[in-house]
């Protein structure tokens, strides 16, 4: 399911703005120990981003690839741009970039996901971040996670995922290694308590 500007005009799905936390028995290796932030959920399917997977590409690499800067500019990038996080958002269209961000930055192409978080997938936000005019909190994700009609609901029914309300702190926290455990902690769950065979007895 692709997210479009029409998403902001429709009623939000019950999983919009929620976190999905992969159960230990998750069969799809793309989502082992994944924490996914859902941006759009409806009868047509669902779309979201894995928020705890690192990406080897740097922001400077991306700016060079997009020809927004040259090699000399890359050396002079300020710290906020040099260390701006880029993550692996999911297995679909991994050559496309998306920026999840706080709602203090809005352009004509920004799509509200929740009351506090928006999504922008155009070059204007990339330029704004590199120039220091970007949002207070943001992360860039390459690729996304997508589900067809009824697919995510079926995976949840089969105990593939837990879901809970997202927090801005967790979404934008740059410490990825323990984000899975911290997402479970939002639900009061110790990872050691989760069974590999939950729901399949």
Short mmCIF file of C-alpha atoms in Angstrom, two decimals:
data_model
loop_
_atom_site.label_atom_id
_atom_site.label_comp_id
_atom_site.label_asym_id
_atom_site.label_seq_id
_atom_site.Cartn_x
_atom_site.Cartn_y
_atom_site.Cartn_z
CA UNK A 1 0.00 0.00 0.00
CA UNK A 2 1.43 3.38 -0.98
CA UNK A 3 0.91 6.38 1.26
CA UNK A 4 -0.43 9.41 -0.56
CA UNK A 5 -1.72 12.85 0.27
CA UNK A 6 -5.21 11.33 0.24
CA UNK A 7 -4.29 9.60 3.48
CA UNK A 8 -4.54 12.88 5.34
CA UNK A 9 -8.08 13.38 4.02
CA UNK A 10 -9.48 10.04 5.16
CA UNK A 11 -10.26 8.77 8.60
CA UNK A 12 -7.21 7.24 10.24
CA UNK A 13 -7.04 3.48 10.59
CA UNK A 14 -6.91 1.96 14.06
CA UNK A 15 -3.22 1.08 13.64
CA UNK A 16 -2.16 4.49 12.29
CA UNK A 17 0.50 5.94 14.57
CA UNK A 18 0.92 2.61 16.40
CA UNK A 19 4.02 0.50 16.89
CA UNK A 20 4.16 -3.10 15.77
CA UNK A 21 6.63 -5.27 17.69
CA UNK A 22 7.63 -8.55 16.06
CA UNK A 23 7.05 -11.66 18.16
CA UNK A 24 10.03 -14.07 18.52
CA UNK A 25 8.42 -16.59 16.18
CA UNK A 26 8.19 -14.11 13.27
CA UNK A 27 8.73 -16.25 10.17
CA UNK A 28 9.77 -13.41 7.84
CA UNK A 29 13.47 -12.69 8.39
CA UNK A 30 12.96 -9.11 7.19
CA UNK A 31 11.09 -8.46 10.43
CA UNK A 32 13.02 -10.44 13.06
CA UNK A 33 13.09 -8.28 16.23
CA UNK A 34 11.62 -5.42 14.22
CA UNK A 35 9.82 -2.41 15.63
CA UNK A 36 7.58 -0.90 12.94
CA UNK A 37 5.86 2.48 13.05
CA UNK A 38 2.58 2.26 11.10
CA UNK A 39 1.82 5.33 8.99
CA UNK A 40 -1.27 4.17 7.11
CA UNK A 41 -3.73 1.38 7.74
CA UNK A 42 -7.04 0.79 5.96
CA UNK A 43 -9.02 -1.86 4.11
CA UNK A 44 -6.55 -1.37 1.25
CA UNK A 45 -3.59 -2.53 3.35
CA UNK A 46 -0.95 -0.99 5.55
CA UNK A 47 2.36 0.85 5.30
CA UNK A 48 4.98 1.59 7.89
CA UNK A 49 8.68 1.84 8.65
CA UNK A 50 11.06 -0.32 10.63
CA UNK A 51 12.61 2.09 13.15
CA UNK A 52 15.34 -0.08 14.66
CA UNK A 53 17.49 -1.10 11.66
CA UNK A 54 20.71 0.71 10.83
CA UNK A 55 21.72 1.65 7.30
CA UNK A 56 25.30 1.90 6.04
CA UNK A 57 24.50 4.92 3.83
CA UNK A 58 25.29 8.27 5.46
CA UNK A 59 23.45 11.55 4.97
CA UNK A 60 26.50 12.94 3.18
CA UNK A 61 26.44 9.93 0.83
CA UNK A 62 22.80 10.65 0.09
CA UNK A 63 23.39 14.35 -0.58
CA UNK A 64 26.22 13.46 -2.96
CA UNK A 65 24.08 10.85 -4.73
CA UNK A 66 21.27 13.38 -5.18
CA UNK A 67 23.83 15.92 -6.41
CA UNK A 68 22.72 18.43 -3.78
CA UNK A 69 26.33 18.94 -2.71
CA UNK A 70 29.77 18.20 -4.16
CA UNK A 71 32.75 16.50 -2.51
CA UNK A 72 34.12 19.75 -1.12
CA UNK A 73 30.74 20.60 0.45
CA UNK A 74 30.57 17.13 2.01
CA UNK A 75 33.75 17.81 3.97
CA UNK A 76 32.25 21.05 5.32
CA UNK A 77 28.87 19.63 6.38
CA UNK A 78 27.87 20.77 9.90
CA UNK A 79 27.62 18.16 12.64
CA UNK A 80 23.80 18.02 12.61
CA UNK A 81 23.88 16.97 8.93
CA UNK A 82 26.93 14.74 9.15
CA UNK A 83 25.34 12.70 11.94
CA UNK A 84 21.76 12.80 10.69
CA UNK A 85 20.40 9.24 10.99
CA UNK A 86 19.47 7.14 7.98
CA UNK A 87 17.84 3.80 8.66
CA UNK A 88 16.57 0.80 6.72
CA UNK A 89 12.81 1.37 6.68
CA UNK A 90 11.79 -1.95 5.18
CA UNK A 91 12.15 -4.37 2.29
CA UNK A 92 9.97 -2.51 -0.24
CA UNK A 93 11.48 0.10 -2.62
CA UNK A 94 14.75 0.42 -0.73
CA UNK A 95 15.99 3.05 -3.17
CA UNK A 96 13.27 5.49 -2.03
CA UNK A 97 13.82 7.81 0.91
CA UNK A 98 11.22 8.97 3.42
CA UNK A 99 11.59 11.34 6.37
CA UNK A 100 9.53 10.81 9.51
CA UNK A 101 9.56 14.03 11.51
CA UNK A 102 7.98 16.18 14.17
CA UNK A 103 5.20 18.49 13.02
CA UNK A 104 7.21 21.69 13.41
CA UNK A 105 8.22 21.29 9.75
CA UNK A 106 5.53 21.16 7.08
CA UNK A 107 5.70 21.51 3.33
CA UNK A 108 3.03 21.09 0.67
CA UNK A 109 4.05 17.44 0.36
CA UNK A 110 4.07 16.63 4.09
CA UNK A 111 1.48 14.08 5.20
CA UNK A 112 0.24 14.06 8.83
CA UNK A 113 0.54 10.58 10.32
CA UNK A 114 -0.55 11.40 13.86
CA UNK A 115 -1.23 14.59 15.81
CA UNK A 116 2.53 15.09 16.33
CA UNK A 117 4.31 13.27 13.50
CA UNK A 118 4.39 13.80 9.75
CA UNK A 119 5.96 12.12 6.75
CA UNK A 120 7.69 13.92 3.89
CA UNK A 121 9.23 12.14 0.91
CA UNK A 122 10.46 15.03 -1.25
CA UNK A 123 13.80 16.79 -1.66
CA UNK A 124 12.65 19.96 0.08
CA UNK A 125 13.04 18.39 3.52
CA UNK A 126 16.45 16.94 2.62
CA UNK A 127 17.64 20.42 1.65
CA UNK A 128 16.11 21.90 4.82
CA UNK A 129 17.89 19.36 7.03
CA UNK A 130 21.24 19.95 5.33
CA UNK A 131 20.80 23.72 5.73
CA UNK A 132 19.78 23.51 9.40
CA UNK A 133 16.15 24.47 8.64
CA UNK A 134 14.71 21.01 9.21
CA UNK A 135 12.35 19.70 11.88
CA UNK A 136 13.28 19.41 15.54
CA UNK A 137 13.11 15.60 15.40
CA UNK A 138 13.54 13.55 12.26
CA UNK A 139 14.93 10.36 10.81
CA UNK A 140 15.32 9.27 7.20
CA UNK A 141 14.35 5.78 6.15
CA UNK A 142 15.22 3.99 2.93
CA UNK A 143 12.45 1.61 1.89
CA UNK A 144 9.26 0.76 3.74
CA UNK A 145 7.18 -2.15 4.97
CA UNK A 146 3.91 -2.85 3.18
CA UNK A 147 1.00 -5.24 3.58
CA UNK A 148 -1.86 -6.06 1.22
CA UNK A 149 -5.56 -6.01 2.17
CA UNK A 150 -6.13 -8.07 5.32
CA UNK A 151 -2.52 -9.31 5.44
CA UNK A 152 -1.43 -7.42 8.55
CA UNK A 153 -4.64 -8.25 10.40
CA UNK A 154 -4.00 -11.94 9.67
CA UNK A 155 -0.40 -11.71 10.92
CA UNK A 156 -1.59 -10.06 14.14
CA UNK A 157 -4.29 -12.74 14.57
CA UNK A 158 -1.55 -15.38 14.20
CA UNK A 159 0.44 -13.69 16.99
CA UNK A 160 3.10 -12.42 14.63
CA UNK A 161 2.94 -8.91 16.09
CA UNK A 162 2.14 -7.03 19.25
CA UNK A 163 0.94 -3.45 18.91
CA UNK A 164 0.96 -0.47 21.21
CA UNK A 165 0.82 3.32 21.08
CA UNK A 166 4.00 4.92 19.75
CA UNK A 167 6.02 7.52 21.60
CA UNK A 168 7.96 10.26 19.85
CA UNK A 169 10.97 9.54 22.04
CA UNK A 170 11.17 5.94 20.86
CA UNK A 171 10.58 6.75 17.19
CA UNK A 172 13.38 9.31 16.98
CA UNK A 173 15.80 7.83 19.51
CA UNK A 174 19.07 7.12 17.72
CA UNK A 175 20.00 4.17 19.97
CA UNK A 176 18.80 1.31 17.80
CA UNK A 177 20.37 -1.73 19.46
CA UNK A 178 17.98 -1.87 22.43
CA UNK A 179 14.93 -0.24 20.82
CA UNK A 180 13.16 -3.62 20.50
CA UNK A 181 13.43 -4.26 24.24
CA UNK A 182 12.38 -0.70 25.05
CA UNK A 183 9.32 -1.01 22.78
CA UNK A 184 8.29 -4.15 24.68
CA UNK A 185 8.87 -2.28 27.93
CA UNK A 186 6.22 0.25 26.85
CA UNK A 187 3.79 -2.66 27.19
CA UNK A 188 5.33 -3.85 30.46
CA UNK A 189 6.74 -6.96 28.76
CA UNK A 190 10.07 -8.59 29.48
CA UNK A 191 11.44 -10.11 26.23
CA UNK A 192 12.35 -13.30 28.12
CA UNK A 193 8.62 -13.83 28.81
CA UNK A 194 7.74 -14.12 25.11
CA UNK A 195 7.31 -17.63 23.75
CA UNK A 196 8.62 -18.60 20.34
CA UNK A 197 5.45 -20.65 19.87
CA UNK A 198 2.83 -18.18 21.09
CA UNK A 199 -0.52 -18.92 19.51
CA UNK A 200 0.62 -22.09 17.76
CA UNK A 201 0.14 -24.72 20.44
#
